[in-house]
Amino acid sequence: MIQRRARDRGQRQIRGFDAIKTWVFDLDNTLYPHHLNLWQQVDARIRDYIVGFLKVTHDEALRVQKDYYRRYGTTVRGLMEEHGLDPEKFLEVVHEIDHSPLTPNPALGAAIAALPGRKLILTNGTRRHAVAVMRRLEIEKHFEDVFDIAAAELEPKPRPRVYERFLARHRLDPRQAAIFEDLARNLEVPHALGMTTVLVVPERTREVFREEWELAGRDAPHVDHVTDDLAAFLRSIADARASKA
């Protein structure tokens, strides 16, 4: 298990977990492994939608999709701002995927349950998709709420207003919250707000198509910890907290 420690980051103080009362998790490629390729289904449906919406080839749709994802945080936001897309139908269509590759993960569920405090989902996807994922993993009962793209008023991470709305909605003190993400860029604003940040980079990440910028950031100053085994990392936190109780 990879875990970034203070000595690995020079003189910068790494935030720990002793004061954490709320645990915030991204959904896709964080709570389940990248290599299941669940998100590739969404990717394919996004490209197909762009082909029909913009009347372009699949190659051009792929270029547009990745360009907007990088510049706007989500493809849907780019299509909204540059082409006036109505997002409701888009979000419904692209998340109609087969969730069967996901199987129950009792180890992850037990690790989440052992964390003292509130647990929340913060995702650029839809609530319906998040619930489907959690039900397949059998971890739904551990989470208080899902803050999805609709709750964020269709603005995606890493835009600052998303985190501000999320914190306000749930009345959270960011200094008492930890956030787990698979994209380092989505941790920059939370860290600036005072949250403890964890980058989740499971093994076999390269087996899923990801651009270089998506894989970058392990050594960024806004990343406090890095792990390639979320369940084990959470267990280590819970064990450390229990030993100090």
mmCIF file of N, CA, C and O in Angstrom, residues 124-226:
data_model
loop_
_atom_site.group_PDB
_atom_site.id
_atom_site.type_symbol
_atom_site.label_atom_id
_atom_site.label_comp_id
_atom_site.label_asym_id
_atom_site.label_seq_id
_atom_site.Cartn_x
_atom_site.Cartn_y
_atom_site.Cartn_z
ATOM 1 N N ASN A 124 -19.239 14.026 -9.763
ATOM 2 C CA ASN A 124 -19.668 14.741 -10.962
ATOM 3 C C ASN A 124 -20.718 13.955 -11.738
ATOM 4 O O ASN A 124 -21.225 14.425 -12.754
ATOM 5 N N GLY A 125 -21.017 12.751 -11.280
ATOM 6 C CA GLY A 125 -22.059 11.944 -11.900
ATOM 7 C C GLY A 125 -23.425 12.240 -11.311
ATOM 8 O O GLY A 125 -23.615 13.216 -10.582
ATOM 9 N N THR A 126 -24.382 11.378 -11.613
ATOM 10 C CA THR A 126 -25.742 11.566 -11.119
ATOM 11 C C THR A 126 -25.981 10.757 -9.848
ATOM 12 O O THR A 126 -25.310 9.774 -9.581
ATOM 13 N N ARG A 127 -26.982 11.180 -9.093
ATOM 14 C CA ARG A 127 -27.369 10.446 -7.885
ATOM 15 C C ARG A 127 -27.796 9.020 -8.247
ATOM 16 O O ARG A 127 -27.437 8.070 -7.544
ATOM 17 N N ARG A 128 -28.548 8.881 -9.320
ATOM 18 C CA ARG A 128 -29.020 7.554 -9.722
ATOM 19 C C ARG A 128 -27.852 6.603 -9.989
ATOM 20 O O ARG A 128 -27.864 5.455 -9.562
ATOM 21 N N HIS A 129 -26.847 7.094 -10.687
ATOM 22 C CA HIS A 129 -25.665 6.287 -10.962
ATOM 23 C C HIS A 129 -24.935 5.964 -9.659
ATOM 24 O O HIS A 129 -24.493 4.823 -9.447
ATOM 25 N N ALA A 130 -24.798 6.938 -8.785
ATOM 26 C CA ALA A 130 -24.094 6.728 -7.518
ATOM 27 C C ALA A 130 -24.794 5.667 -6.674
ATOM 28 O O ALA A 130 -24.151 4.782 -6.093
ATOM 29 N N VAL A 131 -26.103 5.734 -6.601
ATOM 30 C CA VAL A 131 -26.862 4.747 -5.830
ATOM 31 C C VAL A 131 -26.697 3.355 -6.426
ATOM 32 O O VAL A 131 -26.518 2.364 -5.695
ATOM 33 N N ALA A 132 -26.716 3.268 -7.770
ATOM 34 C CA ALA A 132 -26.533 1.964 -8.420
ATOM 35 C C ALA A 132 -25.166 1.372 -8.092
ATOM 36 O O ALA A 132 -25.047 0.173 -7.811
ATOM 37 N N VAL A 133 -24.128 2.213 -8.106
ATOM 38 C CA VAL A 133 -22.773 1.754 -7.789
ATOM 39 C C VAL A 133 -22.710 1.282 -6.335
ATOM 40 O O VAL A 133 -22.194 0.190 -6.040
ATOM 41 N N MET A 134 -23.221 2.089 -5.421
ATOM 42 C CA MET A 134 -23.148 1.737 -3.998
ATOM 43 C C MET A 134 -23.931 0.464 -3.679
ATOM 44 O O MET A 134 -23.497 -0.343 -2.856
ATOM 45 N N ARG A 135 -25.059 0.294 -4.356
ATOM 46 C CA ARG A 135 -25.842 -0.916 -4.121
ATOM 47 C C ARG A 135 -25.108 -2.155 -4.609
ATOM 48 O O ARG A 135 -25.142 -3.207 -3.952
ATOM 49 N N ARG A 136 -24.443 -2.060 -5.756
ATOM 50 C CA ARG A 136 -23.687 -3.203 -6.261
ATOM 51 C C ARG A 136 -22.522 -3.538 -5.338
ATOM 52 O O ARG A 136 -22.188 -4.712 -5.131
ATOM 53 N N LEU A 137 -21.886 -2.509 -4.780
ATOM 54 C CA LEU A 137 -20.779 -2.721 -3.849
ATOM 55 C C LEU A 137 -21.263 -3.097 -2.451
ATOM 56 O O LEU A 137 -20.461 -3.518 -1.608
ATOM 57 N N GLU A 138 -22.569 -2.899 -2.207
ATOM 58 C CA GLU A 138 -23.188 -3.125 -0.892
ATOM 59 C C GLU A 138 -22.573 -2.245 0.189
ATOM 60 O O GLU A 138 -22.278 -2.681 1.300
ATOM 61 N N ILE A 139 -22.436 -0.965 -0.155
ATOM 62 C CA ILE A 139 -21.904 0.004 0.805
ATOM 63 C C ILE A 139 -22.862 1.174 1.017
ATOM 64 O O ILE A 139 -22.544 2.120 1.748
ATOM 65 N N GLU A 140 -24.036 1.130 0.389
ATOM 66 C CA GLU A 140 -24.962 2.262 0.420
ATOM 67 C C GLU A 140 -25.323 2.668 1.842
ATOM 68 O O GLU A 140 -25.446 3.861 2.156
ATOM 69 N N LYS A 141 -25.496 1.693 2.733
ATOM 70 C CA LYS A 141 -25.966 1.980 4.094
ATOM 71 C C LYS A 141 -24.976 2.806 4.903
ATOM 72 O O LYS A 141 -25.345 3.392 5.922
ATOM 73 N N HIS A 142 -23.737 2.878 4.447
ATOM 74 C CA HIS A 142 -22.721 3.598 5.207
ATOM 75 C C HIS A 142 -22.706 5.099 4.913
ATOM 76 O O HIS A 142 -22.037 5.847 5.634
ATOM 77 N N PHE A 143 -23.439 5.534 3.878
ATOM 78 C CA PHE A 143 -23.355 6.931 3.447
ATOM 79 C C PHE A 143 -24.623 7.700 3.773
ATOM 80 O O PHE A 143 -25.738 7.221 3.564
ATOM 81 N N GLU A 144 -24.408 8.901 4.258
ATOM 82 C CA GLU A 144 -25.510 9.770 4.646
ATOM 83 C C GLU A 144 -26.198 10.389 3.439
ATOM 84 O O GLU A 144 -27.431 10.549 3.426
ATOM 85 N N ASP A 145 -25.413 10.771 2.411
ATOM 86 C CA ASP A 145 -26.007 11.486 1.275
ATOM 87 C C ASP A 145 -25.064 11.442 0.079
ATOM 88 O O ASP A 145 -23.865 11.148 0.220
ATOM 89 N N VAL A 146 -25.633 11.760 -1.082
ATOM 90 C CA VAL A 146 -24.873 11.911 -2.327
ATOM 91 C C VAL A 146 -25.054 13.340 -2.814
ATOM 92 O O VAL A 146 -26.190 13.802 -2.998
ATOM 93 N N PHE A 147 -23.949 14.041 -3.006
ATOM 94 C CA PHE A 147 -23.980 15.375 -3.595
ATOM 95 C C PHE A 147 -23.536 15.205 -5.043
ATOM 96 O O PHE A 147 -22.364 14.986 -5.324
ATOM 97 N N ASP A 148 -24.497 15.277 -5.978
ATOM 98 C CA ASP A 148 -24.203 14.963 -7.373
ATOM 99 C C ASP A 148 -24.146 16.212 -8.238
ATOM 100 O O ASP A 148 -24.189 17.342 -7.735
ATOM 101 N N ILE A 149 -24.056 16.000 -9.549
ATOM 102 C CA ILE A 149 -23.915 17.123 -10.484
ATOM 103 C C ILE A 149 -25.144 18.038 -10.456
ATOM 104 O O ILE A 149 -25.026 19.246 -10.652
ATOM 105 N N ALA A 150 -26.317 17.481 -10.173
ATOM 106 C CA ALA A 150 -27.522 18.302 -10.066
ATOM 107 C C ALA A 150 -27.474 19.185 -8.824
ATOM 108 O O ALA A 150 -27.819 20.372 -8.875
ATOM 109 N N ALA A 151 -27.026 18.610 -7.700
ATOM 110 C CA ALA A 151 -26.907 19.389 -6.466
ATOM 111 C C ALA A 151 -25.889 20.510 -6.629
ATOM 112 O O ALA A 151 -26.007 21.564 -6.000
ATOM 113 N N ALA A 152 -24.902 20.280 -7.498
ATOM 114 C CA ALA A 152 -23.870 21.286 -7.766
ATOM 115 C C ALA A 152 -24.317 22.291 -8.818
ATOM 116 O O ALA A 152 -23.505 23.093 -9.288
ATOM 117 N N GLU A 153 -25.603 22.243 -9.168
ATOM 118 C CA GLU A 153 -26.175 23.137 -10.173
ATOM 119 C C GLU A 153 -25.439 23.002 -11.505
ATOM 120 O O GLU A 153 -25.203 23.976 -12.217
ATOM 121 N N LEU A 154 -25.080 21.745 -11.818
ATOM 122 C CA LEU A 154 -24.459 21.360 -13.089
ATOM 123 C C LEU A 154 -23.068 21.948 -13.285
ATOM 124 O O LEU A 154 -22.554 21.982 -14.399
ATOM 125 N N GLU A 155 -22.468 22.390 -12.196
ATOM 126 C CA GLU A 155 -21.067 22.796 -12.247
ATOM 127 C C GLU A 155 -20.222 21.643 -11.705
ATOM 128 O O GLU A 155 -20.534 21.083 -10.659
ATOM 129 N N PRO A 156 -19.139 21.282 -12.384
ATOM 130 C CA PRO A 156 -18.354 20.113 -11.978
ATOM 131 C C PRO A 156 -17.158 20.464 -11.111
ATOM 132 O O PRO A 156 -16.659 21.593 -11.120
ATOM 133 N N LYS A 157 -16.715 19.476 -10.345
ATOM 134 C CA LYS A 157 -15.369 19.560 -9.791
ATOM 135 C C LYS A 157 -14.408 19.678 -10.976
ATOM 136 O O LYS A 157 -14.648 19.084 -12.014
ATOM 137 N N PRO A 158 -13.360 20.463 -10.885
ATOM 138 C CA PRO A 158 -12.785 21.084 -9.680
ATOM 139 C C PRO A 158 -13.172 22.542 -9.457
ATOM 140 O O PRO A 158 -12.437 23.284 -8.802
ATOM 141 N N ARG A 159 -14.307 23.011 -9.987
ATOM 142 C CA ARG A 159 -14.686 24.410 -9.797
ATOM 143 C C ARG A 159 -14.928 24.699 -8.309
ATOM 144 O O ARG A 159 -15.615 23.938 -7.620
ATOM 145 N N PRO A 160 -14.392 25.814 -7.815
ATOM 146 C CA PRO A 160 -14.507 26.119 -6.382
ATOM 147 C C PRO A 160 -15.931 26.154 -5.869
ATOM 148 O O PRO A 160 -16.207 25.737 -4.736
ATOM 149 N N ARG A 161 -16.887 26.639 -6.688
ATOM 150 C CA ARG A 161 -18.266 26.769 -6.210
ATOM 151 C C ARG A 161 -18.889 25.416 -5.864
ATOM 152 O O ARG A 161 -19.790 25.341 -5.025
ATOM 153 N N VAL A 162 -18.413 24.348 -6.502
ATOM 154 C CA VAL A 162 -18.930 23.018 -6.188
ATOM 155 C C VAL A 162 -18.643 22.673 -4.732
ATOM 156 O O VAL A 162 -19.529 22.248 -3.976
ATOM 157 N N TYR A 163 -17.412 22.868 -4.329
ATOM 158 C CA TYR A 163 -17.008 22.542 -2.961
ATOM 159 C C TYR A 163 -17.676 23.483 -1.959
ATOM 160 O O TYR A 163 -18.063 23.055 -0.861
ATOM 161 N N GLU A 164 -17.800 24.736 -2.337
ATOM 162 C CA GLU A 164 -18.447 25.700 -1.449
ATOM 163 C C GLU A 164 -19.913 25.318 -1.216
ATOM 164 O O GLU A 164 -20.414 25.371 -0.079
ATOM 165 N N ARG A 165 -20.604 24.935 -2.294
ATOM 166 C CA ARG A 165 -22.002 24.505 -2.161
ATOM 167 C C ARG A 165 -22.103 23.223 -1.345
ATOM 168 O O ARG A 165 -23.013 23.074 -0.524
ATOM 169 N N PHE A 166 -21.195 22.313 -1.592
ATOM 170 C CA PHE A 166 -21.197 21.047 -0.858
ATOM 171 C C PHE A 166 -21.001 21.286 0.629
ATOM 172 O O PHE A 166 -21.749 20.747 1.468
ATOM 173 N N LEU A 167 -20.018 22.071 0.997
ATOM 174 C CA LEU A 167 -19.747 22.351 2.404
ATOM 175 C C LEU A 167 -20.921 23.060 3.061
ATOM 176 O O LEU A 167 -21.285 22.759 4.206
ATOM 177 N N ALA A 168 -21.525 24.010 2.327
ATOM 178 C CA ALA A 168 -22.660 24.745 2.873
ATOM 179 C C ALA A 168 -23.874 23.834 3.041
ATOM 180 O O ALA A 168 -24.576 23.900 4.061
ATOM 181 N N ARG A 169 -24.136 22.975 2.045
ATOM 182 C CA ARG A 169 -25.290 22.080 2.098
ATOM 183 C C ARG A 169 -25.237 21.182 3.339
ATOM 184 O O ARG A 169 -26.252 20.947 4.004
ATOM 185 N N HIS A 170 -24.046 20.695 3.639
ATOM 186 C CA HIS A 170 -23.912 19.732 4.731
ATOM 187 C C HIS A 170 -23.334 20.357 6.007
ATOM 188 O O HIS A 170 -23.049 19.639 6.961
ATOM 189 N N ARG A 171 -23.177 21.670 5.991
ATOM 190 C CA ARG A 171 -22.707 22.405 7.172
ATOM 191 C C ARG A 171 -21.422 21.806 7.727
ATOM 192 O O ARG A 171 -21.323 21.474 8.908
ATOM 193 N N LEU A 172 -20.442 21.709 6.849
ATOM 194 C CA LEU A 172 -19.173 21.077 7.214
ATOM 195 C C LEU A 172 -18.096 22.113 7.487
ATOM 196 O O LEU A 172 -18.001 23.134 6.802
ATOM 197 N N ASP A 173 -17.272 21.829 8.476
ATOM 198 C CA ASP A 173 -16.039 22.569 8.702
ATOM 199 C C ASP A 173 -14.959 21.848 7.898
ATOM 200 O O ASP A 173 -14.629 20.692 8.196
ATOM 201 N N PRO A 174 -14.413 22.474 6.842
ATOM 202 C CA PRO A 174 -13.435 21.773 6.003
ATOM 203 C C PRO A 174 -12.202 21.308 6.766
ATOM 204 O O PRO A 174 -11.561 20.330 6.368
ATOM 205 N N ARG A 175 -11.884 21.956 7.855
ATOM 206 C CA ARG A 175 -10.720 21.554 8.648
ATOM 207 C C ARG A 175 -10.967 20.252 9.400
ATOM 208 O O ARG A 175 -10.028 19.660 9.940
ATOM 209 N N GLN A 176 -12.223 19.808 9.417
ATOM 210 C CA GLN A 176 -12.574 18.549 10.075
ATOM 211 C C GLN A 176 -13.100 17.528 9.067
ATOM 212 O O GLN A 176 -13.862 16.635 9.417
ATOM 213 N N ALA A 177 -12.658 17.678 7.811
ATOM 214 C CA ALA A 177 -13.115 16.774 6.757
ATOM 215 C C ALA A 177 -11.924 16.268 5.952
ATOM 216 O O ALA A 177 -10.939 16.979 5.750
ATOM 217 N N ALA A 178 -12.043 15.024 5.502
ATOM 218 C CA ALA A 178 -11.047 14.429 4.600
ATOM 219 C C ALA A 178 -11.742 14.049 3.309
ATOM 220 O O ALA A 178 -12.907 13.643 3.314
ATOM 221 N N ILE A 179 -11.030 14.184 2.193
ATOM 222 C CA ILE A 179 -11.619 13.895 0.891
ATOM 223 C C ILE A 179 -10.731 12.928 0.120
ATOM 224 O O ILE A 179 -9.501 13.054 0.127
ATOM 225 N N PHE A 180 -11.359 11.959 -0.557
ATOM 226 C CA PHE A 180 -10.672 10.909 -1.308
ATOM 227 C C PHE A 180 -11.064 11.030 -2.778
ATOM 228 O O PHE A 180 -12.244 11.005 -3.117
ATOM 229 N N GLU A 181 -10.060 11.123 -3.648
ATOM 230 C CA GLU A 181 -10.280 11.372 -5.084
ATOM 231 C C GLU A 181 -9.277 10.597 -5.915
ATOM 232 O O GLU A 181 -8.162 10.314 -5.461
ATOM 233 N N ASP A 182 -9.654 10.313 -7.174
ATOM 234 C CA ASP A 182 -8.701 9.669 -8.080
ATOM 235 C C ASP A 182 -8.027 10.659 -9.014
ATOM 236 O O ASP A 182 -7.129 10.276 -9.769
ATOM 237 N N LEU A 183 -8.435 11.934 -9.002
ATOM 238 C CA LEU A 183 -7.805 12.970 -9.812
ATOM 239 C C LEU A 183 -7.205 14.034 -8.894
ATOM 240 O O LEU A 183 -7.925 14.663 -8.110
ATOM 241 N N ALA A 184 -5.902 14.242 -9.028
ATOM 242 C CA ALA A 184 -5.220 15.192 -8.147
ATOM 243 C C ALA A 184 -5.772 16.602 -8.297
ATOM 244 O O ALA A 184 -5.838 17.355 -7.323
ATOM 245 N N ARG A 185 -6.179 16.966 -9.502
ATOM 246 C CA ARG A 185 -6.662 18.336 -9.704
ATOM 247 C C ARG A 185 -7.936 18.612 -8.902
ATOM 248 O O ARG A 185 -8.224 19.752 -8.556
ATOM 249 N N ASN A 186 -8.698 17.568 -8.590
ATOM 250 C CA ASN A 186 -9.921 17.748 -7.811
ATOM 251 C C ASN A 186 -9.662 17.891 -6.315
ATOM 252 O O ASN A 186 -10.600 18.072 -5.536
ATOM 253 N N LEU A 187 -8.392 17.811 -5.931
ATOM 254 C CA LEU A 187 -8.029 17.974 -4.519
ATOM 255 C C LEU A 187 -7.454 19.356 -4.213
ATOM 256 O O LEU A 187 -7.286 19.706 -3.045
ATOM 257 N N GLU A 188 -7.170 20.131 -5.240
ATOM 258 C CA GLU A 188 -6.506 21.422 -5.015
ATOM 259 C C GLU A 188 -7.382 22.389 -4.229
ATOM 260 O O GLU A 188 -6.947 22.995 -3.236
ATOM 261 N N VAL A 189 -8.620 22.558 -4.642
ATOM 262 C CA VAL A 189 -9.526 23.473 -3.935
ATOM 263 C C VAL A 189 -9.844 22.965 -2.529
ATOM 264 O O VAL A 189 -9.773 23.738 -1.564
ATOM 265 N N PRO A 190 -10.196 21.683 -2.355
ATOM 266 C CA PRO A 190 -10.440 21.203 -0.991
ATOM 267 C C PRO A 190 -9.271 21.429 -0.055
ATOM 268 O O PRO A 190 -9.452 21.801 1.110
ATOM 269 N N HIS A 191 -8.049 21.213 -0.559
ATOM 270 C CA HIS A 191 -6.876 21.430 0.283
ATOM 271 C C HIS A 191 -6.758 22.900 0.675
ATOM 272 O O HIS A 191 -6.471 23.234 1.831
ATOM 273 N N ALA A 192 -7.000 23.784 -0.281
ATOM 274 C CA ALA A 192 -6.934 25.219 0.009
ATOM 275 C C ALA A 192 -7.982 25.625 1.035
ATOM 276 O O ALA A 192 -7.775 26.560 1.818
ATOM 277 N N LEU A 193 -9.098 24.920 1.060
ATOM 278 C CA LEU A 193 -10.160 25.207 2.026
ATOM 279 C C LEU A 193 -9.874 24.639 3.410
ATOM 280 O O LEU A 193 -10.560 24.984 4.365
ATOM 281 N N GLY A 194 -8.876 23.754 3.491
ATOM 282 C CA GLY A 194 -8.486 23.211 4.792
ATOM 283 C C GLY A 194 -8.699 21.727 4.966
ATOM 284 O O GLY A 194 -8.426 21.174 6.043
ATOM 285 N N MET A 195 -9.191 21.036 3.938
ATOM 286 C CA MET A 195 -9.469 19.611 4.049
ATOM 287 C C MET A 195 -8.190 18.787 3.942
ATOM 288 O O MET A 195 -7.222 19.199 3.304
ATOM 289 N N THR A 196 -8.186 17.633 4.586
ATOM 290 C CA THR A 196 -7.127 16.645 4.399
ATOM 291 C C THR A 196 -7.416 15.895 3.105
ATOM 292 O O THR A 196 -8.545 15.443 2.886
ATOM 293 N N THR A 197 -6.410 15.752 2.241
ATOM 294 C CA THR A 197 -6.643 15.212 0.909
ATOM 295 C C THR A 197 -5.924 13.875 0.705
ATOM 296 O O THR A 197 -4.787 13.700 1.127
ATOM 297 N N VAL A 198 -6.627 12.961 0.025
ATOM 298 C CA VAL A 198 -6.071 11.635 -0.267
ATOM 299 C C VAL A 198 -6.289 11.324 -1.747
ATOM 300 O O VAL A 198 -7.433 11.355 -2.226
ATOM 301 N N LEU A 199 -5.216 11.033 -2.455
ATOM 302 C CA LEU A 199 -5.290 10.636 -3.855
ATOM 303 C C LEU A 199 -5.303 9.116 -3.925
ATOM 304 O O LEU A 199 -4.399 8.456 -3.409
ATOM 305 N N VAL A 200 -6.322 8.564 -4.573
ATOM 306 C CA VAL A 200 -6.472 7.115 -4.702
ATOM 307 C C VAL A 200 -6.022 6.704 -6.103
ATOM 308 O O VAL A 200 -6.617 7.122 -7.098
ATOM 309 N N VAL A 201 -4.965 5.901 -6.158
ATOM 310 C CA VAL A 201 -4.399 5.493 -7.456
ATOM 311 C C VAL A 201 -4.238 3.967 -7.469
ATOM 312 O O VAL A 201 -3.143 3.455 -7.292
ATOM 313 N N PRO A 202 -5.322 3.243 -7.686
ATOM 314 C CA PRO A 202 -5.245 1.784 -7.644
ATOM 315 C C PRO A 202 -4.288 1.223 -8.686
ATOM 316 O O PRO A 202 -4.021 1.849 -9.707
ATOM 317 N N GLU A 203 -3.788 0.018 -8.417
ATOM 318 C CA GLU A 203 -2.957 -0.673 -9.383
ATOM 319 C C GLU A 203 -3.764 -0.954 -10.646
ATOM 320 O O GLU A 203 -4.985 -0.975 -10.634
ATOM 321 N N ARG A 204 -3.047 -1.192 -11.760
ATOM 322 C CA ARG A 204 -3.637 -1.507 -13.053
ATOM 323 C C ARG A 204 -4.347 -0.318 -13.673
ATOM 324 O O ARG A 204 -5.158 -0.451 -14.588
ATOM 325 N N THR A 205 -4.044 0.899 -13.169
ATOM 326 C CA THR A 205 -4.656 2.100 -13.723
ATOM 327 C C THR A 205 -4.388 2.222 -15.215
ATOM 328 O O THR A 205 -5.233 2.669 -15.987
ATOM 329 N N ARG A 206 -3.203 1.825 -15.661
ATOM 330 C CA ARG A 206 -2.835 1.965 -17.060
ATOM 331 C C ARG A 206 -3.663 1.067 -17.982
ATOM 332 O O ARG A 206 -3.651 1.246 -19.191
ATOM 333 N N GLU A 207 -4.384 0.087 -17.412
ATOM 334 C CA GLU A 207 -5.192 -0.781 -18.248
ATOM 335 C C GLU A 207 -6.454 -0.080 -18.730
ATOM 336 O O GLU A 207 -7.167 -0.584 -19.592
ATOM 337 N N VAL A 208 -6.742 1.072 -18.182
ATOM 338 C CA VAL A 208 -7.852 1.893 -18.631
ATOM 339 C C VAL A 208 -7.262 3.114 -19.317
ATOM 340 O O VAL A 208 -6.300 3.707 -18.836
ATOM 341 N N PHE A 209 -7.844 3.510 -20.444
ATOM 342 C CA PHE A 209 -7.317 4.676 -21.158
ATOM 343 C C PHE A 209 -7.460 5.921 -20.298
ATOM 344 O O PHE A 209 -8.558 6.329 -19.948
ATOM 345 N N ARG A 210 -6.319 6.514 -19.980
ATOM 346 C CA ARG A 210 -6.326 7.766 -19.252
ATOM 347 C C ARG A 210 -5.218 8.639 -19.799
ATOM 348 O O ARG A 210 -4.143 8.161 -20.138
ATOM 349 N N GLU A 211 -5.475 9.920 -19.898
ATOM 350 C CA GLU A 211 -4.480 10.846 -20.405
ATOM 351 C C GLU A 211 -3.453 11.149 -19.321
ATOM 352 O O GLU A 211 -3.694 10.943 -18.130
ATOM 353 N N GLU A 212 -2.305 11.656 -19.766
ATOM 354 C CA GLU A 212 -1.211 11.915 -18.829
ATOM 355 C C GLU A 212 -1.637 12.845 -17.702
ATOM 356 O O GLU A 212 -1.268 12.637 -16.549
ATOM 357 N N TRP A 213 -2.416 13.879 -18.021
ATOM 358 C CA TRP A 213 -2.803 14.840 -16.992
ATOM 359 C C TRP A 213 -3.688 14.191 -15.926
ATOM 360 O O TRP A 213 -3.696 14.613 -14.777
ATOM 361 N N GLU A 214 -4.433 13.137 -16.302
ATOM 362 C CA GLU A 214 -5.280 12.451 -15.332
ATOM 363 C C GLU A 214 -4.463 11.645 -14.332
ATOM 364 O O GLU A 214 -4.909 11.391 -13.208
ATOM 365 N N LEU A 215 -3.277 11.228 -14.741
ATOM 366 C CA LEU A 215 -2.431 10.401 -13.888
ATOM 367 C C LEU A 215 -1.423 11.219 -13.090
ATOM 368 O O LEU A 215 -0.731 10.691 -12.226
ATOM 369 N N ALA A 216 -1.344 12.502 -13.390
ATOM 370 C CA ALA A 216 -0.340 13.362 -12.753
ATOM 371 C C ALA A 216 -0.809 13.827 -11.375
ATOM 372 O O ALA A 216 -1.978 13.726 -11.026
ATOM 373 N N GLY A 217 0.141 14.335 -10.601
ATOM 374 C CA GLY A 217 -0.212 15.047 -9.377
ATOM 375 C C GLY A 217 0.085 14.353 -8.073
ATOM 376 O O GLY A 217 -0.227 14.874 -7.005
ATOM 377 N N ARG A 218 0.714 13.180 -8.099
ATOM 378 C CA ARG A 218 0.978 12.487 -6.834
ATOM 379 C C ARG A 218 1.842 13.320 -5.897
ATOM 380 O O ARG A 218 1.702 13.231 -4.683
ATOM 381 N N ASP A 219 2.742 14.098 -6.466
ATOM 382 C CA ASP A 219 3.662 14.886 -5.643
ATOM 383 C C ASP A 219 3.239 16.344 -5.510
ATOM 384 O O ASP A 219 4.018 17.172 -5.045
ATOM 385 N N ALA A 220 2.024 16.652 -5.920
ATOM 386 C CA ALA A 220 1.543 18.028 -5.818
ATOM 387 C C ALA A 220 1.417 18.444 -4.355
ATOM 388 O O ALA A 220 1.095 17.622 -3.491
ATOM 389 N N PRO A 221 1.674 19.699 -4.050
ATOM 390 C CA PRO A 221 1.613 20.153 -2.654
ATOM 391 C C PRO A 221 0.225 20.067 -2.033
ATOM 392 O O PRO A 221 0.100 20.098 -0.806
ATOM 393 N N HIS A 222 -0.814 19.962 -2.870
ATOM 394 C CA HIS A 222 -2.168 19.876 -2.308
ATOM 395 C C HIS A 222 -2.614 18.432 -2.080
ATOM 396 O O HIS A 222 -3.771 18.203 -1.710
ATOM 397 N N VAL A 223 -1.719 17.478 -2.272
ATOM 398 C CA VAL A 223 -2.023 16.068 -2.004
ATOM 399 C C VAL A 223 -1.310 15.656 -0.715
ATOM 400 O O VAL A 223 -0.086 15.584 -0.668
ATOM 401 N N ASP A 224 -2.077 15.392 0.329
ATOM 402 C CA ASP A 224 -1.486 15.017 1.615
ATOM 403 C C ASP A 224 -1.073 13.548 1.649
ATOM 404 O O ASP A 224 -0.032 13.207 2.214
ATOM 405 N N HIS A 225 -1.893 12.687 1.075
ATOM 406 C CA HIS A 225 -1.648 11.245 1.130
ATOM 407 C C HIS A 225 -1.962 10.621 -0.219
ATOM 408 O O HIS A 225 -2.818 11.115 -0.962
ATOM 409 N N VAL A 226 -1.278 9.523 -0.528
ATOM 410 C CA VAL A 226 -1.536 8.753 -1.742
ATOM 411 C C VAL A 226 -1.654 7.286 -1.348
ATOM 412 O O VAL A 226 -0.840 6.779 -0.572
#
